[in-house]
Amino acid sequence: MIQDIAPHRYDNAYHPRPPKAGDRVFFYQDTITLLNGATGLPFLWEEAEALADLSQLPLTYLFAIDDVAFHWCHVVPQAVLEAAVPAKNGGFRDMEPGWLAFACITASQLHGWYHDHQFCGRCGFPAQPDKVERAMRCPACGNLVYPTISPAVIVAVTHGNRLLLTKYSRPGATRNYALIAGFAEIGEPLEDTVRREVMEEVGLPVKNIRFYKSQPWSFSSSLLSGFYCDLDTDDETVTLQEDELGEGTWFDRENLPQGGSAISLTHEMIERFRQGPV
Ligand SMILES: [Zn+2]
C-alpha cells in the first residue's frame, strides 16, 4: 500500500530543523505541487538553492523520511517556477520511488491544511504555527488547531464464498470495482459507521464486523479503516443508493475481477479475500 515504504521510515514527530543538502523542498501554486522539471521529483534543497536564494523565504518543516527532512517554501521564486512542472495529486500514484510519492501526497495534505488554517476559525485573527507541536495557534484568543484527519471505513461485505463489489456513479470517480466506503459521523463508533454505510449504500444488514488494517489516505485527508463483515441475511438483494453507486454485484471468490490500484487498502482487501477465507 502507499504507506508501505520500508526499508524507509516515515518520521512525523515535529522536530523542525533548518534545511540542508539532501533535504527536499516543496513549492505549491494553490493546491498544485511544483516538481523539478528535470527529475519529475520534489526539488532537492541544493537544486532549489542553485536556482534562487531561499535563505530569507518563509519555510515550514513538514516531516522526515529517514534522515531526509521535507520543507514547504511558501514563496515560489521565478527561477524555480520556470524550472518546475505542475503535478496533480493523482499523478503521485505512479511516481517512483514510492517513498517520495508517499512524501508528495503527505506533504500535499499538510500544505492544504496549513493553507486553509491561516486564520483563526474562532475569532478570525491571523493564526501562527505553534513552536512546539504541529498545530496552528491563535495569538489573540489562544485557539489551537491540529491537522484535520477524517476517519472513514472501507467495508468488504462477504457471504460465504462471495464478496460484494461496487462501482461509483459520480463522474470522475474511479471506474474500477471498489468496496463500500464512507466517512464516520460525529458521535459514531467505526463499527456503527460500517453498519450505517452498508445499509445506506446497498440496503443490507451485516454482522461479525472485524477490523483488518488502516491506511492514511491523504488524497482526501482521511484515515481509512478496513473491515470485513458477513451478510446478516440469506437474501443478497442489493438496493443501491443511486446518487452514490452505479453498481453493486456479488462475485464468487474464483471470479473476482482483476485490476485496481495496488497502492490502496481496497485493492489489498479484495486480493486478501481472493486468497481464501478472511
Ligand atoms: Zn482566535
PDB file of C-alpha atoms and ligand atoms in Angstrom:
ATOM      1  CA  MET A   1       0.000   0.000   0.000  1.00  0.00           C
ATOM      2  CA  ILE A   2       1.001   3.595  -0.436  1.00  0.00           C
ATOM      3  CA  GLN A   3       2.329   3.974   3.111  1.00  0.00           C
ATOM      4  CA  ASP A   4       4.414   0.789   2.898  1.00  0.00           C
ATOM      5  CA  ILE A   5       7.779   2.399   2.200  1.00  0.00           C
ATOM      6  CA  ALA A   6      10.104   0.023   4.081  1.00  0.00           C
ATOM      7  CA  PRO A   7      13.065  -0.013   4.447  1.00  0.00           C
ATOM      8  CA  HIS A   8      12.455   3.745   4.511  1.00  0.00           C
ATOM      9  CA  ARG A   9      10.878   5.104   7.675  1.00  0.00           C
ATOM     10  CA  TYR A  10       8.366   7.940   7.896  1.00  0.00           C
ATOM     11  CA  ASP A  11       9.052  10.175  10.902  1.00  0.00           C
ATOM     12  CA  ASN A  12       6.215  12.598  11.642  1.00  0.00           C
ATOM     13  CA  ALA A  13       7.498  13.726  15.047  1.00  0.00           C
ATOM     14  CA  TYR A  14       7.507  17.515  14.990  1.00  0.00           C
ATOM     15  CA  HIS A  15      11.178  18.444  15.188  1.00  0.00           C
ATOM     16  CA  PRO A  16      11.620  21.494  12.944  1.00  0.00           C
ATOM     17  CA  ARG A  17      15.179  21.936  11.718  1.00  0.00           C
ATOM     18  CA  PRO A  18      16.953  24.107   9.173  1.00  0.00           C
ATOM     19  CA  PRO A  19      17.206  22.616   5.676  1.00  0.00           C
ATOM     20  CA  LYS A  20      20.434  21.060   4.468  1.00  0.00           C
ATOM     21  CA  ALA A  21      21.736  19.409   1.306  1.00  0.00           C
ATOM     22  CA  GLY A  22      19.828  16.196   0.642  1.00  0.00           C
ATOM     23  CA  ASP A  23      16.597  17.559   2.111  1.00  0.00           C
ATOM     24  CA  ARG A  24      13.617  18.169  -0.159  1.00  0.00           C
ATOM     25  CA  VAL A  25      11.612  21.354  -0.525  1.00  0.00           C
ATOM     26  CA  PHE A  26       8.053  21.650  -1.808  1.00  0.00           C
ATOM     27  CA  PHE A  27       6.660  24.598  -3.724  1.00  0.00           C
ATOM     28  CA  TYR A  28       2.958  24.984  -4.475  1.00  0.00           C
ATOM     29  CA  GLN A  29       0.732  27.072  -6.677  1.00  0.00           C
ATOM     30  CA  ASP A  30      -2.621  26.954  -4.931  1.00  0.00           C
ATOM     31  CA  THR A  31      -3.042  23.214  -4.374  1.00  0.00           C
ATOM     32  CA  ILE A  32      -0.740  22.125  -7.197  1.00  0.00           C
ATOM     33  CA  THR A  33       2.677  20.706  -6.262  1.00  0.00           C
ATOM     34  CA  LEU A  34       5.587  22.018  -8.322  1.00  0.00           C
ATOM     35  CA  LEU A  35       8.107  19.284  -9.102  1.00  0.00           C
ATOM     36  CA  ASN A  36      11.578  19.722 -10.527  1.00  0.00           C
ATOM     37  CA  GLY A  37      11.051  19.561 -14.305  1.00  0.00           C
ATOM     38  CA  ALA A  38      14.453  17.910 -14.768  1.00  0.00           C
ATOM     39  CA  THR A  39      13.776  14.988 -12.416  1.00  0.00           C
ATOM     40  CA  GLY A  40       9.997  14.813 -12.004  1.00  0.00           C
ATOM     41  CA  LEU A  41      10.608  14.719  -8.239  1.00  0.00           C
ATOM     42  CA  PRO A  42      10.344  17.304  -5.456  1.00  0.00           C
ATOM     43  CA  PHE A  43      13.296  19.690  -5.513  1.00  0.00           C
ATOM     44  CA  LEU A  44      16.350  18.754  -3.528  1.00  0.00           C
ATOM     45  CA  TRP A  45      17.282  21.664  -1.293  1.00  0.00           C
ATOM     46  CA  GLU A  46      20.524  22.204  -3.201  1.00  0.00           C
ATOM     47  CA  GLU A  47      18.709  22.107  -6.561  1.00  0.00           C
ATOM     48  CA  ALA A  48      16.362  24.873  -5.476  1.00  0.00           C
ATOM     49  CA  GLU A  49      19.161  26.878  -3.837  1.00  0.00           C
ATOM     50  CA  ALA A  50      21.106  26.781  -7.103  1.00  0.00           C
ATOM     51  CA  LEU A  51      18.143  28.469  -8.787  1.00  0.00           C
ATOM     52  CA  ALA A  52      17.340  31.114  -6.169  1.00  0.00           C
ATOM     53  CA  ASP A  53      18.377  32.303  -2.727  1.00  0.00           C
ATOM     54  CA  LEU A  54      15.863  30.680  -0.379  1.00  0.00           C
ATOM     55  CA  SER A  55      17.566  31.759   2.842  1.00  0.00           C
ATOM     56  CA  GLN A  56      15.175  34.646   3.593  1.00  0.00           C
ATOM     57  CA  LEU A  57      11.970  32.983   2.405  1.00  0.00           C
ATOM     58  CA  PRO A  58       9.329  31.601   4.821  1.00  0.00           C
ATOM     59  CA  LEU A  59       9.787  27.891   5.281  1.00  0.00           C
ATOM     60  CA  THR A  60       7.713  25.305   7.160  1.00  0.00           C
ATOM     61  CA  TYR A  61       9.154  21.985   8.306  1.00  0.00           C
ATOM     62  CA  LEU A  62       6.785  19.158   7.393  1.00  0.00           C
ATOM     63  CA  PHE A  63       8.270  15.747   8.336  1.00  0.00           C
ATOM     64  CA  ALA A  64      11.222  13.468   7.655  1.00  0.00           C
ATOM     65  CA  ILE A  65      11.798  10.154   5.939  1.00  0.00           C
ATOM     66  CA  ASP A  66      14.994   8.513   7.190  1.00  0.00           C
ATOM     67  CA  ASP A  67      17.345  11.495   7.562  1.00  0.00           C
ATOM     68  CA  VAL A  68      15.762  13.477   4.713  1.00  0.00           C
ATOM     69  CA  ALA A  69      13.678  16.395   6.000  1.00  0.00           C
ATOM     70  CA  PHE A  70      10.855  17.810   3.876  1.00  0.00           C
ATOM     71  CA  HIS A  71      10.049  21.513   3.945  1.00  0.00           C
ATOM     72  CA  TRP A  72       7.452  23.766   2.384  1.00  0.00           C
ATOM     73  CA  CYS A  73       8.727  27.049   0.938  1.00  0.00           C
ATOM     74  CA  HIS A  74       5.793  29.491   0.983  1.00  0.00           C
ATOM     75  CA  VAL A  75       7.142  31.653  -1.831  1.00  0.00           C
ATOM     76  CA  VAL A  76       7.922  30.402  -5.335  1.00  0.00           C
ATOM     77  CA  PRO A  77      10.882  32.312  -6.809  1.00  0.00           C
ATOM     78  CA  GLN A  78      10.561  32.994 -10.546  1.00  0.00           C
ATOM     79  CA  ALA A  79      13.589  30.822 -11.409  1.00  0.00           C
ATOM     80  CA  VAL A  80      12.063  27.890  -9.516  1.00  0.00           C
ATOM     81  CA  LEU A  81       8.748  28.406 -11.262  1.00  0.00           C
ATOM     82  CA  GLU A  82      10.451  28.321 -14.654  1.00  0.00           C
ATOM     83  CA  ALA A  83      12.274  25.074 -13.807  1.00  0.00           C
ATOM     84  CA  ALA A  84       9.188  23.370 -12.381  1.00  0.00           C
ATOM     85  CA  VAL A  85       6.392  21.179 -13.705  1.00  0.00           C
ATOM     86  CA  PRO A  86       2.993  21.001 -12.026  1.00  0.00           C
ATOM     87  CA  ALA A  87       1.836  17.686 -10.583  1.00  0.00           C
ATOM     88  CA  LYS A  88      -1.715  16.986  -9.597  1.00  0.00           C
ATOM     89  CA  ASN A  89      -2.227  14.666  -6.658  1.00  0.00           C
ATOM     90  CA  GLY A  90      -3.357  11.776  -8.800  1.00  0.00           C
ATOM     91  CA  GLY A  91      -0.026  11.880 -10.622  1.00  0.00           C
ATOM     92  CA  PHE A  92       1.814  10.807  -7.490  1.00  0.00           C
ATOM     93  CA  ARG A  93       0.236   7.366  -7.650  1.00  0.00           C
ATOM     94  CA  ASP A  94       2.693   6.281 -10.323  1.00  0.00           C
ATOM     95  CA  MET A  95       5.757   8.205  -9.101  1.00  0.00           C
ATOM     96  CA  GLU A  96       8.954   6.259  -8.482  1.00  0.00           C
ATOM     97  CA  PRO A  97      10.464   5.796  -5.977  1.00  0.00           C
ATOM     98  CA  GLY A  98       7.367   5.077  -3.916  1.00  0.00           C
ATOM     99  CA  TRP A  99       8.720   6.651  -0.727  1.00  0.00           C
ATOM    100  CA  LEU A 100       8.950  10.010  -2.489  1.00  0.00           C
ATOM    101  CA  ALA A 101       5.435   9.553  -3.860  1.00  0.00           C
ATOM    102  CA  PHE A 102       4.225   8.988  -0.297  1.00  0.00           C
ATOM    103  CA  ALA A 103       6.133  12.129   0.770  1.00  0.00           C
ATOM    104  CA  CYS A 104       4.495  14.176  -2.005  1.00  0.00           C
ATOM    105  CA  ILE A 105       0.997  13.055  -1.083  1.00  0.00           C
ATOM    106  CA  THR A 106       1.509  13.557   2.642  1.00  0.00           C
ATOM    107  CA  ALA A 107       3.119  16.972   2.127  1.00  0.00           C
ATOM    108  CA  SER A 108       0.230  17.977  -0.108  1.00  0.00           C
ATOM    109  CA  GLN A 109      -2.247  17.187   2.664  1.00  0.00           C
ATOM    110  CA  LEU A 110      -0.233  19.163   5.219  1.00  0.00           C
ATOM    111  CA  HIS A 111       0.172  22.104   2.847  1.00  0.00           C
ATOM    112  CA  GLY A 112      -3.559  22.128   2.193  1.00  0.00           C
ATOM    113  CA  TRP A 113      -4.261  22.087   5.910  1.00  0.00           C
ATOM    114  CA  TYR A 114      -1.849  24.943   6.681  1.00  0.00           C
ATOM    115  CA  HIS A 115      -3.237  26.895   3.735  1.00  0.00           C
ATOM    116  CA  ASP A 116      -6.815  26.513   4.978  1.00  0.00           C
ATOM    117  CA  HIS A 117      -5.981  27.473   8.570  1.00  0.00           C
ATOM    118  CA  GLN A 118      -4.184  30.785   8.167  1.00  0.00           C
ATOM    119  CA  PHE A 119      -6.890  32.496  10.197  1.00  0.00           C
ATOM    120  CA  CYS A 120      -8.428  31.517  13.489  1.00  0.00           C
ATOM    121  CA  GLY A 121     -11.817  29.898  12.924  1.00  0.00           C
ATOM    122  CA  ARG A 122     -12.991  31.180  16.309  1.00  0.00           C
ATOM    123  CA  CYS A 123     -12.093  34.887  16.182  1.00  0.00           C
ATOM    124  CA  GLY A 124     -10.701  35.498  12.691  1.00  0.00           C
ATOM    125  CA  PHE A 125      -7.256  36.700  13.807  1.00  0.00           C
ATOM    126  CA  PRO A 126      -4.234  35.548  11.721  1.00  0.00           C
ATOM    127  CA  ALA A 127      -3.023  32.232  13.195  1.00  0.00           C
ATOM    128  CA  GLN A 128       0.615  31.206  13.565  1.00  0.00           C
ATOM    129  CA  PRO A 129       2.378  27.849  13.501  1.00  0.00           C
ATOM    130  CA  ASP A 130       2.878  26.623  17.046  1.00  0.00           C
ATOM    131  CA  LYS A 131       6.519  26.335  18.072  1.00  0.00           C
ATOM    132  CA  VAL A 132       6.201  23.005  19.883  1.00  0.00           C
ATOM    133  CA  GLU A 133       3.532  20.988  18.091  1.00  0.00           C
ATOM    134  CA  ARG A 134       2.333  20.581  14.508  1.00  0.00           C
ATOM    135  CA  ALA A 135      -0.586  22.927  15.031  1.00  0.00           C
ATOM    136  CA  MET A 136      -1.799  26.462  14.335  1.00  0.00           C
ATOM    137  CA  ARG A 137      -2.223  28.740  17.345  1.00  0.00           C
ATOM    138  CA  CYS A 138      -4.210  31.966  17.519  1.00  0.00           C
ATOM    139  CA  PRO A 139      -2.198  34.658  19.351  1.00  0.00           C
ATOM    140  CA  ALA A 140      -5.386  36.615  20.073  1.00  0.00           C
ATOM    141  CA  CYS A 141      -7.653  34.007  21.687  1.00  0.00           C
ATOM    142  CA  GLY A 142      -5.337  31.025  22.172  1.00  0.00           C
ATOM    143  CA  ASN A 143      -7.339  28.679  19.907  1.00  0.00           C
ATOM    144  CA  LEU A 144      -5.145  25.712  18.959  1.00  0.00           C
ATOM    145  CA  VAL A 145      -5.984  23.729  15.823  1.00  0.00           C
ATOM    146  CA  TYR A 146      -4.371  20.423  14.869  1.00  0.00           C
ATOM    147  CA  PRO A 147      -4.163  18.900  11.361  1.00  0.00           C
ATOM    148  CA  THR A 148      -7.533  17.660  10.192  1.00  0.00           C
ATOM    149  CA  ILE A 149      -7.869  13.932   9.552  1.00  0.00           C
ATOM    150  CA  SER A 150     -11.270  12.496   8.647  1.00  0.00           C
ATOM    151  CA  PRO A 151     -11.884   8.881   9.746  1.00  0.00           C
ATOM    152  CA  ALA A 152     -13.542   6.676   7.154  1.00  0.00           C
ATOM    153  CA  VAL A 153     -14.273   2.989   6.678  1.00  0.00           C
ATOM    154  CA  ILE A 154     -13.692   0.577   3.804  1.00  0.00           C
ATOM    155  CA  VAL A 155     -16.057  -2.379   4.096  1.00  0.00           C
ATOM    156  CA  ALA A 156     -15.763  -5.798   2.487  1.00  0.00           C
ATOM    157  CA  VAL A 157     -19.172  -7.485   2.842  1.00  0.00           C
ATOM    158  CA  THR A 158     -18.852 -11.247   2.433  1.00  0.00           C
ATOM    159  CA  HIS A 159     -21.411 -14.038   2.156  1.00  0.00           C
ATOM    160  CA  GLY A 160     -19.648 -17.379   2.334  1.00  0.00           C
ATOM    161  CA  ASN A 161     -17.588 -17.625  -0.831  1.00  0.00           C
ATOM    162  CA  ARG A 162     -18.900 -14.332  -2.218  1.00  0.00           C
ATOM    163  CA  LEU A 163     -17.788 -10.719  -1.941  1.00  0.00           C
ATOM    164  CA  LEU A 164     -19.844  -7.617  -2.701  1.00  0.00           C
ATOM    165  CA  LEU A 165     -18.128  -5.133  -5.034  1.00  0.00           C
ATOM    166  CA  THR A 166     -19.413  -1.741  -6.057  1.00  0.00           C
ATOM    167  CA  LYS A 167     -18.822   0.951  -8.625  1.00  0.00           C
ATOM    168  CA  TYR A 168     -19.288   4.665  -8.023  1.00  0.00           C
ATOM    169  CA  SER A 169     -21.832   6.538 -10.078  1.00  0.00           C
ATOM    170  CA  ARG A 170     -20.427  10.063  -9.864  1.00  0.00           C
ATOM    171  CA  PRO A 171     -18.499  11.457 -12.840  1.00  0.00           C
ATOM    172  CA  GLY A 172     -14.733  11.444 -12.406  1.00  0.00           C
ATOM    173  CA  ALA A 173     -14.694   8.637  -9.833  1.00  0.00           C
ATOM    174  CA  THR A 174     -12.562   5.552 -10.401  1.00  0.00           C
ATOM    175  CA  ARG A 175     -14.063   3.086 -12.871  1.00  0.00           C
ATOM    176  CA  ASN A 176     -12.551   0.160 -11.005  1.00  0.00           C
ATOM    177  CA  TYR A 177     -14.610  -2.022  -8.724  1.00  0.00           C
ATOM    178  CA  ALA A 178     -14.454  -0.812  -5.133  1.00  0.00           C
ATOM    179  CA  LEU A 179     -15.681  -1.738  -1.680  1.00  0.00           C
ATOM    180  CA  ILE A 180     -18.317   0.147   0.262  1.00  0.00           C
ATOM    181  CA  ALA A 181     -16.774   3.231   1.841  1.00  0.00           C
ATOM    182  CA  GLY A 182     -17.841   6.243   3.827  1.00  0.00           C
ATOM    183  CA  PHE A 183     -16.878   8.792   6.451  1.00  0.00           C
ATOM    184  CA  ALA A 184     -17.592   8.380  10.147  1.00  0.00           C
ATOM    185  CA  GLU A 185     -20.107  10.818  11.573  1.00  0.00           C
ATOM    186  CA  ILE A 186     -19.656  12.709  14.851  1.00  0.00           C
ATOM    187  CA  GLY A 187     -20.564  10.563  17.845  1.00  0.00           C
ATOM    188  CA  GLU A 188     -20.339   7.312  15.924  1.00  0.00           C
ATOM    189  CA  PRO A 189     -18.048   4.309  16.627  1.00  0.00           C
ATOM    190  CA  LEU A 190     -16.489   2.897  13.458  1.00  0.00           C
ATOM    191  CA  GLU A 191     -18.480  -0.331  13.810  1.00  0.00           C
ATOM    192  CA  ASP A 192     -21.681   1.716  13.561  1.00  0.00           C
ATOM    193  CA  THR A 193     -20.237   3.550  10.549  1.00  0.00           C
ATOM    194  CA  VAL A 194     -19.796   0.145   8.901  1.00  0.00           C
ATOM    195  CA  ARG A 195     -23.422  -0.877   9.589  1.00  0.00           C
ATOM    196  CA  ARG A 196     -24.793   2.504   8.531  1.00  0.00           C
ATOM    197  CA  GLU A 197     -22.782   2.837   5.318  1.00  0.00           C
ATOM    198  CA  VAL A 198     -23.618  -0.691   4.163  1.00  0.00           C
ATOM    199  CA  MET A 199     -27.305  -0.140   4.886  1.00  0.00           C
ATOM    200  CA  GLU A 200     -27.304   3.274   3.171  1.00  0.00           C
ATOM    201  CA  GLU A 201     -25.382   2.229   0.082  1.00  0.00           C
ATOM    202  CA  VAL A 202     -26.721  -1.273  -0.609  1.00  0.00           C
ATOM    203  CA  GLY A 203     -29.591  -1.793   1.859  1.00  0.00           C
ATOM    204  CA  LEU A 204     -28.125  -4.876   3.557  1.00  0.00           C
ATOM    205  CA  PRO A 205     -27.639  -5.834   7.246  1.00  0.00           C
ATOM    206  CA  VAL A 206     -24.202  -7.116   8.335  1.00  0.00           C
ATOM    207  CA  LYS A 207     -22.682  -8.916  11.334  1.00  0.00           C
ATOM    208  CA  ASN A 208     -19.306 -10.200  12.593  1.00  0.00           C
ATOM    209  CA  ILE A 209     -17.590  -6.901  11.865  1.00  0.00           C
ATOM    210  CA  ARG A 210     -13.813  -7.351  12.134  1.00  0.00           C
ATOM    211  CA  PHE A 211     -11.012  -4.845  11.680  1.00  0.00           C
ATOM    212  CA  TYR A 212      -8.339  -5.653   9.075  1.00  0.00           C
ATOM    213  CA  LYS A 213      -5.870  -2.756   8.592  1.00  0.00           C
ATOM    214  CA  SER A 214      -5.808   1.011   8.358  1.00  0.00           C
ATOM    215  CA  GLN A 215      -4.357   3.335   5.755  1.00  0.00           C
ATOM    216  CA  PRO A 216      -3.632   7.078   5.662  1.00  0.00           C
ATOM    217  CA  TRP A 217      -5.256   8.420   2.504  1.00  0.00           C
ATOM    218  CA  SER A 218      -4.035  11.952   2.056  1.00  0.00           C
ATOM    219  CA  PHE A 219      -5.833  12.408  -1.280  1.00  0.00           C
ATOM    220  CA  SER A 220      -8.974  13.048   0.794  1.00  0.00           C
ATOM    221  CA  SER A 221      -7.298  13.950   4.133  1.00  0.00           C
ATOM    222  CA  SER A 222      -8.750  10.774   5.569  1.00  0.00           C
ATOM    223  CA  LEU A 223      -7.646   7.822   7.652  1.00  0.00           C
ATOM    224  CA  LEU A 224      -9.200   4.652   6.293  1.00  0.00           C
ATOM    225  CA  SER A 225     -10.074   1.667   8.477  1.00  0.00           C
ATOM    226  CA  GLY A 226     -10.705  -1.555   6.594  1.00  0.00           C
ATOM    227  CA  PHE A 227     -13.287  -4.015   7.925  1.00  0.00           C
ATOM    228  CA  TYR A 228     -14.549  -7.389   6.803  1.00  0.00           C
ATOM    229  CA  CYS A 229     -18.070  -8.375   7.793  1.00  0.00           C
ATOM    230  CA  ASP A 230     -20.649 -11.031   6.980  1.00  0.00           C
ATOM    231  CA  LEU A 231     -24.056 -10.593   5.426  1.00  0.00           C
ATOM    232  CA  ASP A 232     -26.694 -10.963   8.171  1.00  0.00           C
ATOM    233  CA  THR A 233     -29.405 -12.449   5.938  1.00  0.00           C
ATOM    234  CA  ASP A 234     -29.654 -15.059   3.205  1.00  0.00           C
ATOM    235  CA  ASP A 235     -31.146 -12.519   0.818  1.00  0.00           C
ATOM    236  CA  GLU A 236     -28.324 -10.966  -1.248  1.00  0.00           C
ATOM    237  CA  THR A 237     -30.639  -8.492  -2.994  1.00  0.00           C
ATOM    238  CA  VAL A 238     -28.870  -5.148  -3.326  1.00  0.00           C
ATOM    239  CA  THR A 239     -30.791  -1.860  -3.106  1.00  0.00           C
ATOM    240  CA  LEU A 240     -28.452   0.783  -4.472  1.00  0.00           C
ATOM    241  CA  GLN A 241     -28.090   4.321  -3.191  1.00  0.00           C
ATOM    242  CA  GLU A 242     -28.115   5.591  -6.736  1.00  0.00           C
ATOM    243  CA  ASP A 243     -26.620   9.041  -6.205  1.00  0.00           C
ATOM    244  CA  GLU A 244     -23.551   7.277  -4.786  1.00  0.00           C
ATOM    245  CA  LEU A 245     -23.292   3.910  -6.544  1.00  0.00           C
ATOM    246  CA  GLY A 246     -23.856   2.752 -10.093  1.00  0.00           C
ATOM    247  CA  GLU A 247     -23.398  -0.947  -9.388  1.00  0.00           C
ATOM    248  CA  GLY A 248     -23.336  -3.455  -6.537  1.00  0.00           C
ATOM    249  CA  THR A 249     -22.501  -7.005  -7.598  1.00  0.00           C
ATOM    250  CA  TRP A 250     -21.740 -10.235  -5.742  1.00  0.00           C
ATOM    251  CA  PHE A 251     -18.741 -12.157  -7.075  1.00  0.00           C
ATOM    252  CA  ASP A 252     -17.645 -15.689  -6.275  1.00  0.00           C
ATOM    253  CA  ARG A 253     -14.078 -15.779  -4.968  1.00  0.00           C
ATOM    254  CA  GLU A 254     -12.893 -17.520  -8.144  1.00  0.00           C
ATOM    255  CA  ASN A 255     -14.457 -14.878 -10.407  1.00  0.00           C
ATOM    256  CA  LEU A 256     -13.374 -11.665  -8.718  1.00  0.00           C
ATOM    257  CA  PRO A 257     -12.313  -9.096 -11.318  1.00  0.00           C
ATOM    258  CA  GLN A 258      -8.617  -8.290 -11.651  1.00  0.00           C
ATOM    259  CA  GLY A 259      -7.101  -4.856 -11.611  1.00  0.00           C
ATOM    260  CA  GLY A 260      -7.296  -1.833  -9.375  1.00  0.00           C
ATOM    261  CA  SER A 261      -4.555   0.214  -7.802  1.00  0.00           C
ATOM    262  CA  ALA A 262      -2.014  -1.731  -5.746  1.00  0.00           C
ATOM    263  CA  ILE A 263      -1.433   1.308  -3.513  1.00  0.00           C
ATOM    264  CA  SER A 264      -4.894   1.105  -1.973  1.00  0.00           C
ATOM    265  CA  LEU A 265      -6.311  -0.713   1.038  1.00  0.00           C
ATOM    266  CA  THR A 266      -9.347  -1.593  -1.094  1.00  0.00           C
ATOM    267  CA  HIS A 267      -7.136  -3.495  -3.535  1.00  0.00           C
ATOM    268  CA  GLU A 268      -5.326  -5.357  -0.764  1.00  0.00           C
ATOM    269  CA  MET A 269      -8.617  -6.370   0.894  1.00  0.00           C
ATOM    270  CA  ILE A 270     -10.041  -7.732  -2.372  1.00  0.00           C
ATOM    271  CA  GLU A 271      -6.811  -9.639  -3.049  1.00  0.00           C
ATOM    272  CA  ARG A 272      -6.783 -10.993   0.506  1.00  0.00           C
ATOM    273  CA  PHE A 273     -10.303 -12.363   0.025  1.00  0.00           C
ATOM    274  CA  ARG A 274      -9.313 -13.890  -3.309  1.00  0.00           C
ATOM    275  CA  GLN A 275      -6.679 -15.964  -1.490  1.00  0.00           C
ATOM    276  CA  GLY A 276      -9.140 -17.544   0.946  1.00  0.00           C
ATOM    277  CA  PRO A 277     -11.368 -17.015   3.979  1.00  0.00           C
ATOM    278  CA  VAL A 278     -10.735 -13.818   5.968  1.00  0.00           C
TER     279      VAL A 278
HETATM  280 ZN    ZN B   1      -8.606  33.338  17.726  1.00  0.00          ZN
END
